[in-house]
Amino acid sequence: MISLFDISLQLNGFPIRKAKADLDAITRLSEEEFLKFLERQKHEIVYFHLHNNPFYNELTGNKIVQRWEDLPVLNKQNLQKSLQERLSKGYTSKNTYINKTSGSSGTPFVFAKDKYSHALTWASNSMRFGWFGIDFNHSYQARFYGIPMDFLGYRKERFKDFLSRRFRFPVFDLSDEVLEKFLRKFRTKKFDYLNGYTSSIVLFAKFLEQKNIVLKEICPSLKACFVTSEMLFESDKKLLEKQFGIPIINEYGASELDLIAFENPKGEWQVNSETLFVEILDENDQVLPYGKEGRIVITSLFNKANPFIRYDIGDIGILDEKSTLQKPILKKLTGRTNDIAILPSGKKSPGLTFYYVTKSIIEDDGNVKEFIIKQTKIDTFEIEYVSIKELDSNQIQKIEEAIALYLEPELKFTFTRKMVLERTNRGKLKQFKSYL
């Protein structure tokens, strides 16, 4: 039965019925059939863009590349050109889906998807959420996201929420007074699931913990919680499970691509192999074997409007050794390539290392609600935090000792207590940032 959400996609020119049928057919392929499908699709998308996209043709040096591994790796700087320069022949802003990235990587850009490719994205989302009993046409979503603050943007987003069976909780103000209002909504509305930015949902769980409330007990209709866009730490996942009383599912995606990986019912972070091809590359653009850490490079197998072929998304991760081409498993997502701390000794360390080290100490007593770390000089870091009371000298000493042990000694830190932390214009919390 087709319902309001699917009808709205169809009316806007996104062929969701065909996309769902095609996606279902891909998932039913045998291993041998899937390998043929993948090779055919890789060949077809490259062939299409070489013959219909001047931007991609220029990127490849106007030559036919014989081996997949010799195709250029596309980066975000390449894409920071006018969209008109990057669109394929026959595609315009009027017959494609146009959006822009959040800019959390520091290099935002506008992108396009052809309407079939965008319908496939929604079919993929629908299938994966369906693993947990969620139906976009009928299930009611509690949405923890940002929202445009201009009048037209705000109204448009609220209308989309209505069509998509969503109630939005804007995340720009997460004071206790506002979280109390959120809580009242859960007492009165029959939400089926939560979905949104990890940091905001974790903050809501900490609020519930203070009040000794389990969300499922006051909103029995809840089935699951899906977190996205920011790192989910194991300790935070346990907190969410305890305070929500429902399964916590971790997703990893990018607006310009699709859902990249989604935690399946077995607890594996299953990579989307139906619409994407994911590779892990080293610093020299060489493909790494399963189990090795490197740059996550992704090909959109169906988007004809705007080429995303061997696209370096800016993240670092590892594909599990048990991965196959048909069922790749993301073992670990380390962080962004631009979130690397360079230390006085010359050592390079993912910025999230600081976050891991300080997190376990800083949140021991529940005083600190959230924090971010900024590198301002090669040996100097600023930690900004929101807390009930200021950190004492003993806590600060423990943090400095842990960092000296896990990273290196004689790094300088300043600690600044804030009422609220700076978020992106979409409401995301950037947990580490280097200003070097």
Coordinates of C-alpha atoms in Angstrom, one line a residue:
M1 CA 0.0 0.0 0.0
I2 CA 1.4 3.4 -1.0
S3 CA 0.9 6.2 1.5
L4 CA 1.5 9.9 2.1
F5 CA 5.3 9.8 2.2
D6 CA 5.7 7.7 -0.9
I7 CA 2.9 9.7 -2.7
S8 CA 4.7 13.0 -2.0
L9 CA 7.9 11.6 -3.5
Q10 CA 6.1 10.3 -6.6
L11 CA 4.3 13.7 -7.1
N12 CA 7.6 15.5 -6.9
G13 CA 9.0 13.3 -9.7
F14 CA 11.0 10.8 -7.6
P15 CA 10.1 7.3 -8.8
I16 CA 10.0 5.6 -5.4
R17 CA 8.0 2.6 -6.5
K18 CA 10.5 1.7 -9.2
A19 CA 13.4 2.4 -6.9
K20 CA 12.0 0.1 -4.2
A21 CA 11.4 -2.7 -6.7
D22 CA 14.9 -2.3 -8.2
L23 CA 16.6 -2.2 -4.7
D24 CA 14.7 -5.3 -3.7
A25 CA 15.9 -7.1 -6.8
I26 CA 19.6 -6.1 -6.0
T27 CA 19.3 -7.5 -2.5
R28 CA 18.0 -10.8 -3.9
L29 CA 21.1 -11.4 -6.2
S30 CA 23.3 -14.4 -5.6
E31 CA 26.9 -13.7 -4.8
E32 CA 28.0 -14.4 -8.4
E33 CA 25.1 -12.2 -9.8
F34 CA 26.0 -9.4 -7.4
L35 CA 29.6 -9.3 -8.5
K36 CA 28.5 -9.0 -12.2
F37 CA 26.0 -6.3 -11.2
L38 CA 28.7 -4.3 -9.3
E39 CA 31.3 -4.5 -12.2
R40 CA 28.6 -3.5 -14.7
Q41 CA 27.4 -0.6 -12.6
K42 CA 30.9 0.7 -12.0
H43 CA 31.7 0.5 -15.7
E44 CA 28.3 2.2 -16.7
I45 CA 28.6 5.1 -14.3
V46 CA 32.2 5.9 -15.3
Y47 CA 31.3 5.6 -19.0
F48 CA 28.3 7.9 -18.6
H49 CA 30.3 10.6 -16.9
L50 CA 33.2 10.4 -19.3
H51 CA 30.8 11.0 -22.2
N52 CA 28.4 13.4 -20.6
N53 CA 30.2 15.4 -17.9
P54 CA 32.9 17.9 -19.0
F55 CA 33.9 18.4 -15.3
Y56 CA 34.7 14.6 -14.9
N57 CA 36.3 14.4 -18.3
E58 CA 38.7 17.2 -17.3
L59 CA 39.4 15.5 -14.0
T60 CA 40.5 12.3 -15.7
G61 CA 42.7 14.2 -18.2
N62 CA 40.4 13.6 -21.1
K63 CA 41.6 10.0 -21.4
I64 CA 40.0 6.6 -21.2
V65 CA 41.3 4.9 -18.0
Q66 CA 41.6 1.1 -18.4
R67 CA 41.8 0.1 -14.7
W68 CA 39.4 1.1 -11.9
E69 CA 42.4 1.7 -9.5
D70 CA 43.8 4.3 -12.0
L71 CA 40.8 6.5 -11.9
P72 CA 41.4 9.8 -10.1
V73 CA 40.3 10.2 -6.5
L74 CA 37.8 13.1 -6.3
N75 CA 38.0 15.4 -3.2
K76 CA 35.8 18.1 -1.7
Q77 CA 38.1 20.8 -3.1
N78 CA 37.4 19.6 -6.6
L79 CA 33.7 20.0 -6.0
Q80 CA 33.9 23.5 -4.8
K81 CA 33.0 24.9 -8.2
S82 CA 29.7 26.2 -9.4
L83 CA 27.2 23.4 -9.7
Q84 CA 26.5 24.4 -13.3
E85 CA 30.1 23.5 -14.1
R86 CA 29.6 20.0 -12.6
L87 CA 26.2 18.9 -13.9
S88 CA 26.0 16.3 -16.7
K89 CA 24.5 17.0 -20.0
G90 CA 20.7 17.0 -19.9
Y91 CA 20.6 17.8 -16.2
T92 CA 19.6 21.2 -14.7
S93 CA 18.6 22.5 -11.3
K94 CA 15.0 22.0 -12.5
N95 CA 15.1 18.3 -13.2
T96 CA 17.4 17.2 -10.3
Y97 CA 17.4 17.1 -6.5
I98 CA 19.6 19.9 -5.3
N99 CA 21.0 20.3 -1.8
K100 CA 24.2 21.3 0.0
T101 CA 26.5 19.6 2.5
S102 CA 26.5 20.7 6.1
G103 CA 30.1 22.0 5.9
S104 CA 31.2 20.1 9.0
S105 CA 34.3 19.0 7.0
G106 CA 35.2 22.7 6.5
T107 CA 34.6 22.4 2.7
P108 CA 30.8 22.8 2.0
F109 CA 29.5 22.5 -1.5
V110 CA 26.2 22.3 -3.5
F111 CA 25.4 18.9 -5.1
A112 CA 22.8 17.4 -7.4
K113 CA 21.2 13.9 -7.7
D114 CA 19.1 12.8 -10.6
K115 CA 15.6 12.0 -9.4
Y116 CA 15.9 8.2 -9.8
S117 CA 19.2 8.2 -7.7
H118 CA 17.5 10.3 -5.0
A119 CA 14.5 7.9 -5.0
L120 CA 17.0 5.0 -4.5
T121 CA 18.4 6.8 -1.5
W122 CA 14.9 6.9 0.1
A123 CA 14.3 3.3 -0.9
S124 CA 17.6 2.4 0.8
N125 CA 16.7 4.4 4.0
S126 CA 13.2 2.8 4.0
M127 CA 14.6 -0.8 3.7
R128 CA 17.2 -0.3 6.5
F129 CA 14.8 1.4 9.0
G130 CA 12.4 -1.5 8.2
W131 CA 14.8 -3.9 9.7
F132 CA 13.6 -2.5 13.0
G133 CA 9.9 -2.3 12.3
I134 CA 9.9 1.3 11.2
D135 CA 7.8 2.4 8.2
F136 CA 8.2 5.9 6.9
N137 CA 4.6 6.0 5.8
H138 CA 3.1 5.2 9.2
S139 CA 5.7 5.4 12.0
Y140 CA 5.9 8.7 14.0
Q141 CA 9.4 10.1 14.4
A142 CA 10.8 12.3 17.2
R143 CA 13.4 14.2 15.2
F144 CA 16.4 15.8 17.0
Y145 CA 17.8 18.0 14.2
G146 CA 18.5 21.7 13.4
I147 CA 16.0 23.7 11.4
P148 CA 16.4 26.8 9.1
M149 CA 15.5 29.9 11.1
D150 CA 14.4 32.1 8.1
F151 CA 10.6 32.2 7.7
L152 CA 10.3 30.3 4.3
G153 CA 13.0 27.8 5.2
Y154 CA 11.4 27.1 8.6
R155 CA 7.9 26.6 7.1
K156 CA 9.2 24.4 4.3
E157 CA 11.0 22.1 6.8
R158 CA 7.9 21.9 9.0
F159 CA 5.8 21.0 6.0
K160 CA 8.3 18.2 5.0
D161 CA 8.1 17.0 8.7
F162 CA 4.3 16.8 8.3
L163 CA 4.5 14.8 5.1
S164 CA 7.2 12.5 6.6
R165 CA 5.4 11.8 9.9
R166 CA 8.0 13.7 12.0
F167 CA 7.8 16.0 15.0
R168 CA 11.0 18.1 15.2
F169 CA 12.9 19.0 18.3
P170 CA 15.3 21.8 17.3
V171 CA 18.7 21.3 18.9
F172 CA 20.0 24.8 19.0
D173 CA 18.9 25.3 22.7
L174 CA 19.3 22.2 24.9
S175 CA 18.9 23.9 28.3
D176 CA 17.1 21.9 31.0
E177 CA 14.1 24.1 30.5
V178 CA 13.9 23.2 26.9
L179 CA 14.6 19.5 27.6
E180 CA 11.7 19.5 30.1
K181 CA 9.4 20.7 27.2
F182 CA 10.8 17.8 25.0
L183 CA 9.9 15.4 27.8
R184 CA 6.3 16.6 28.0
K185 CA 5.9 15.9 24.3
F186 CA 7.0 12.3 24.9
R187 CA 4.4 12.0 27.6
T188 CA 1.6 13.1 25.2
K189 CA 2.6 11.9 21.8
K190 CA 2.9 8.3 20.5
F191 CA 6.3 8.3 18.9
D192 CA 7.6 5.1 17.3
Y193 CA 11.3 6.1 17.1
L194 CA 13.9 8.8 17.7
N195 CA 16.2 10.0 15.0
G196 CA 18.9 12.7 15.0
Y197 CA 22.3 14.0 16.0
T198 CA 24.1 11.8 18.5
S199 CA 25.3 14.6 20.8
S200 CA 21.8 16.1 21.2
I201 CA 20.2 12.7 21.9
V202 CA 22.9 11.9 24.4
L203 CA 22.3 15.2 26.1
F204 CA 18.6 14.3 26.4
A205 CA 19.5 10.9 27.9
K206 CA 21.7 12.6 30.5
F207 CA 18.8 14.8 31.4
L208 CA 16.6 11.7 31.8
E209 CA 19.3 10.1 33.9
Q210 CA 19.2 13.1 36.3
K211 CA 15.5 12.7 36.7
N212 CA 15.7 8.9 36.9
I213 CA 13.3 8.5 34.0
V214 CA 13.3 5.7 31.4
L215 CA 11.7 7.1 28.2
K216 CA 10.0 3.8 27.1
E217 CA 8.1 3.8 30.4
I218 CA 6.5 7.2 29.7
C219 CA 6.2 6.6 25.9
P220 CA 5.5 2.9 25.5
S221 CA 5.0 3.2 21.7
L222 CA 8.8 3.7 21.2
K223 CA 10.6 0.9 19.2
A224 CA 14.1 2.2 18.5
C225 CA 16.5 5.1 18.4
F226 CA 18.7 5.9 15.4
V227 CA 21.7 8.2 15.9
T228 CA 23.6 9.9 13.0
S229 CA 26.1 12.5 11.9
E230 CA 28.4 12.4 15.0
M231 CA 30.5 9.7 16.7
L232 CA 28.6 7.3 19.0
F233 CA 30.9 6.2 21.8
E234 CA 30.3 2.9 23.5
S235 CA 29.7 4.5 26.9
D236 CA 27.1 6.8 25.3
K237 CA 25.4 3.9 23.7
K238 CA 25.0 2.2 27.0
L239 CA 23.6 5.3 28.5
L240 CA 21.1 5.6 25.7
E241 CA 20.0 2.0 26.1
K242 CA 19.6 2.4 29.8
Q243 CA 17.6 5.7 29.7
F244 CA 15.5 5.0 26.6
G245 CA 14.9 1.3 27.1
I246 CA 14.9 0.6 23.4
P247 CA 17.5 -0.6 20.8
I248 CA 20.1 2.1 19.8
I249 CA 21.1 1.9 16.1
N250 CA 24.1 3.7 14.7
E251 CA 24.0 5.0 11.2
Y252 CA 26.7 6.7 9.1
G253 CA 25.7 8.7 6.0
A254 CA 26.4 11.7 3.8
S255 CA 23.8 13.9 2.3
E256 CA 25.6 14.0 -1.1
L257 CA 25.7 10.2 -1.2
D258 CA 23.3 8.0 0.8
L259 CA 23.3 6.0 4.0
I260 CA 26.9 4.6 4.0
A261 CA 26.6 2.1 6.8
F262 CA 23.8 1.1 9.1
E263 CA 23.8 -1.1 12.1
N264 CA 21.9 -4.3 11.3
P265 CA 19.9 -6.4 13.7
K266 CA 23.0 -8.5 14.4
G267 CA 24.9 -5.5 15.6
E268 CA 27.1 -5.2 12.5
W269 CA 27.7 -1.9 10.9
Q270 CA 26.6 -3.1 7.4
V271 CA 27.9 -1.0 4.5
N272 CA 25.4 -0.1 1.8
S273 CA 26.6 -2.1 -1.2
E274 CA 23.5 -1.7 -3.3
T275 CA 23.9 1.9 -4.3
L276 CA 27.5 2.6 -3.2
F277 CA 30.9 1.1 -3.7
V278 CA 33.2 1.7 -0.7
E279 CA 37.0 1.5 -0.8
I280 CA 39.7 2.1 1.9
L281 CA 42.8 3.9 0.5
D282 CA 46.2 4.7 1.9
E283 CA 48.0 8.1 1.5
N284 CA 49.1 7.1 -2.0
D285 CA 45.6 6.3 -3.2
Q286 CA 46.4 2.5 -3.1
V287 CA 43.5 0.2 -2.1
L288 CA 44.1 -1.3 1.4
P289 CA 43.0 -4.9 2.3
Y290 CA 40.2 -5.5 4.8
G291 CA 41.3 -4.8 8.4
K292 CA 43.6 -1.9 7.5
E293 CA 42.8 1.7 8.4
G294 CA 42.7 4.3 5.7
R295 CA 40.7 7.0 3.9
I296 CA 37.1 6.1 3.1
V297 CA 36.5 6.6 -0.7
I298 CA 33.0 6.1 -2.1
T299 CA 31.5 5.8 -5.5
S300 CA 27.8 6.5 -6.1
L301 CA 26.8 3.8 -8.5
F302 CA 23.7 5.5 -9.9
N303 CA 24.0 9.3 -9.7
K304 CA 24.2 10.6 -13.3
A305 CA 23.6 14.3 -12.5
N306 CA 26.7 14.9 -10.5
P307 CA 29.8 12.5 -10.5
F308 CA 30.8 11.0 -7.2
I309 CA 33.3 8.5 -8.4
R310 CA 36.1 7.4 -6.0
Y311 CA 35.0 10.4 -3.8
D312 CA 37.2 11.0 -0.7
I313 CA 34.5 11.8 1.8
G314 CA 37.1 13.0 4.4
D315 CA 36.7 10.2 6.9
I316 CA 39.1 7.5 8.2
G317 CA 37.9 4.0 8.9
I318 CA 38.4 0.2 8.6
L319 CA 36.4 -2.5 6.8
D320 CA 36.2 -5.7 8.8
E321 CA 38.2 -8.7 7.7
K322 CA 35.0 -10.7 7.3
S323 CA 33.7 -8.3 4.7
T324 CA 32.7 -9.3 1.2
L325 CA 31.9 -7.1 -1.8
Q326 CA 28.2 -8.0 -1.3
K327 CA 28.3 -7.5 2.4
P328 CA 31.0 -5.1 3.6
I329 CA 31.1 -4.4 7.3
L330 CA 32.5 -1.2 8.7
K331 CA 34.6 -2.2 11.7
K332 CA 35.6 1.2 12.8
L333 CA 35.0 4.9 12.0
T334 CA 38.0 6.8 13.4
G335 CA 37.1 10.4 12.5
R336 CA 37.7 12.9 9.8
T337 CA 41.0 13.4 8.0
N338 CA 40.9 17.1 8.9
D339 CA 40.6 16.2 12.6
I340 CA 44.2 15.2 13.0
A341 CA 46.2 16.7 15.8
I342 CA 49.9 17.3 15.0
L343 CA 51.9 17.2 18.2
P344 CA 55.3 18.8 19.1
S345 CA 57.2 15.5 18.7
G346 CA 55.9 15.2 15.1
K347 CA 53.4 12.6 16.1
K348 CA 50.0 12.7 14.3
S349 CA 47.0 11.6 16.3
P350 CA 43.3 11.6 15.5
G351 CA 41.6 14.4 17.4
L352 CA 39.1 12.0 18.8
T353 CA 41.9 10.4 20.8
F354 CA 41.8 13.4 23.0
Y355 CA 38.1 13.1 23.3
Y356 CA 38.3 9.4 24.2
V357 CA 40.9 10.0 26.8
T358 CA 39.2 13.0 28.5
K359 CA 35.7 11.7 28.1
S360 CA 36.0 8.8 30.6
I361 CA 37.5 11.1 33.3
I362 CA 35.6 14.3 32.6
E363 CA 32.1 12.6 32.8
D364 CA 32.7 10.3 35.8
D365 CA 30.4 12.0 38.2
G366 CA 27.8 13.3 35.7
N367 CA 28.9 16.9 36.3
V368 CA 30.0 17.6 32.7
K369 CA 27.2 17.4 30.1
E370 CA 29.3 17.8 26.9
F371 CA 32.6 19.2 25.8
I372 CA 34.7 20.0 22.7
I373 CA 38.5 20.2 22.2
K374 CA 40.3 22.8 20.0
Q375 CA 43.9 22.8 19.0
T376 CA 45.1 26.4 18.8
K377 CA 48.9 25.9 18.6
I378 CA 51.1 22.8 18.1
D379 CA 51.3 22.3 21.9
T380 CA 48.2 24.2 23.1
F381 CA 44.6 22.9 23.4
E382 CA 41.4 24.5 24.7
I383 CA 38.7 22.4 26.3
E384 CA 35.3 24.1 26.4
Y385 CA 32.7 22.3 28.5
V386 CA 29.1 22.7 29.8
S387 CA 28.7 21.5 33.4
I388 CA 26.7 21.8 36.6
K389 CA 29.8 23.1 38.4
E390 CA 33.3 24.1 37.4
L391 CA 36.0 21.4 37.0
D392 CA 38.2 21.3 40.1
S393 CA 42.1 21.1 40.0
N394 CA 42.0 17.3 40.8
Q395 CA 39.9 16.6 37.7
I396 CA 42.0 18.8 35.5
Q397 CA 45.2 17.1 36.8
K398 CA 43.7 13.6 36.0
I399 CA 42.9 14.7 32.4
E400 CA 46.4 16.2 31.9
E401 CA 48.0 13.0 33.2
A402 CA 45.9 10.7 31.0
I403 CA 46.8 12.8 27.9
A404 CA 50.5 12.7 28.8
L405 CA 50.3 8.9 29.1
Y406 CA 48.3 8.2 25.9
L407 CA 49.7 10.9 23.7
E408 CA 52.7 12.8 25.0
P409 CA 53.8 15.0 27.9
E410 CA 54.1 18.8 28.2
L411 CA 51.0 19.7 26.2
K412 CA 49.3 22.8 27.5
F413 CA 45.6 23.0 28.2
T414 CA 43.1 25.7 29.1
F415 CA 39.6 24.8 30.4
T416 CA 36.7 27.1 29.8
R417 CA 33.2 26.5 31.2
K418 CA 30.4 27.6 28.9
M419 CA 26.7 27.9 29.2
V420 CA 26.3 26.4 25.7
L421 CA 28.7 25.0 23.1
E422 CA 29.0 26.3 19.5
R423 CA 27.2 24.1 17.0
T424 CA 27.1 24.3 13.2
N425 CA 24.2 26.1 11.5
R426 CA 22.5 22.7 11.3
G427 CA 22.9 21.9 14.9
K428 CA 25.9 19.5 14.8
L429 CA 28.5 19.5 17.5
K430 CA 32.1 19.3 16.1
Q431 CA 33.9 17.5 18.9
F432 CA 37.5 18.3 17.9
K433 CA 38.9 21.0 15.7
S434 CA 42.5 22.0 14.7
Y435 CA 43.2 25.6 14.0
L436 CA 46.8 24.9 12.8

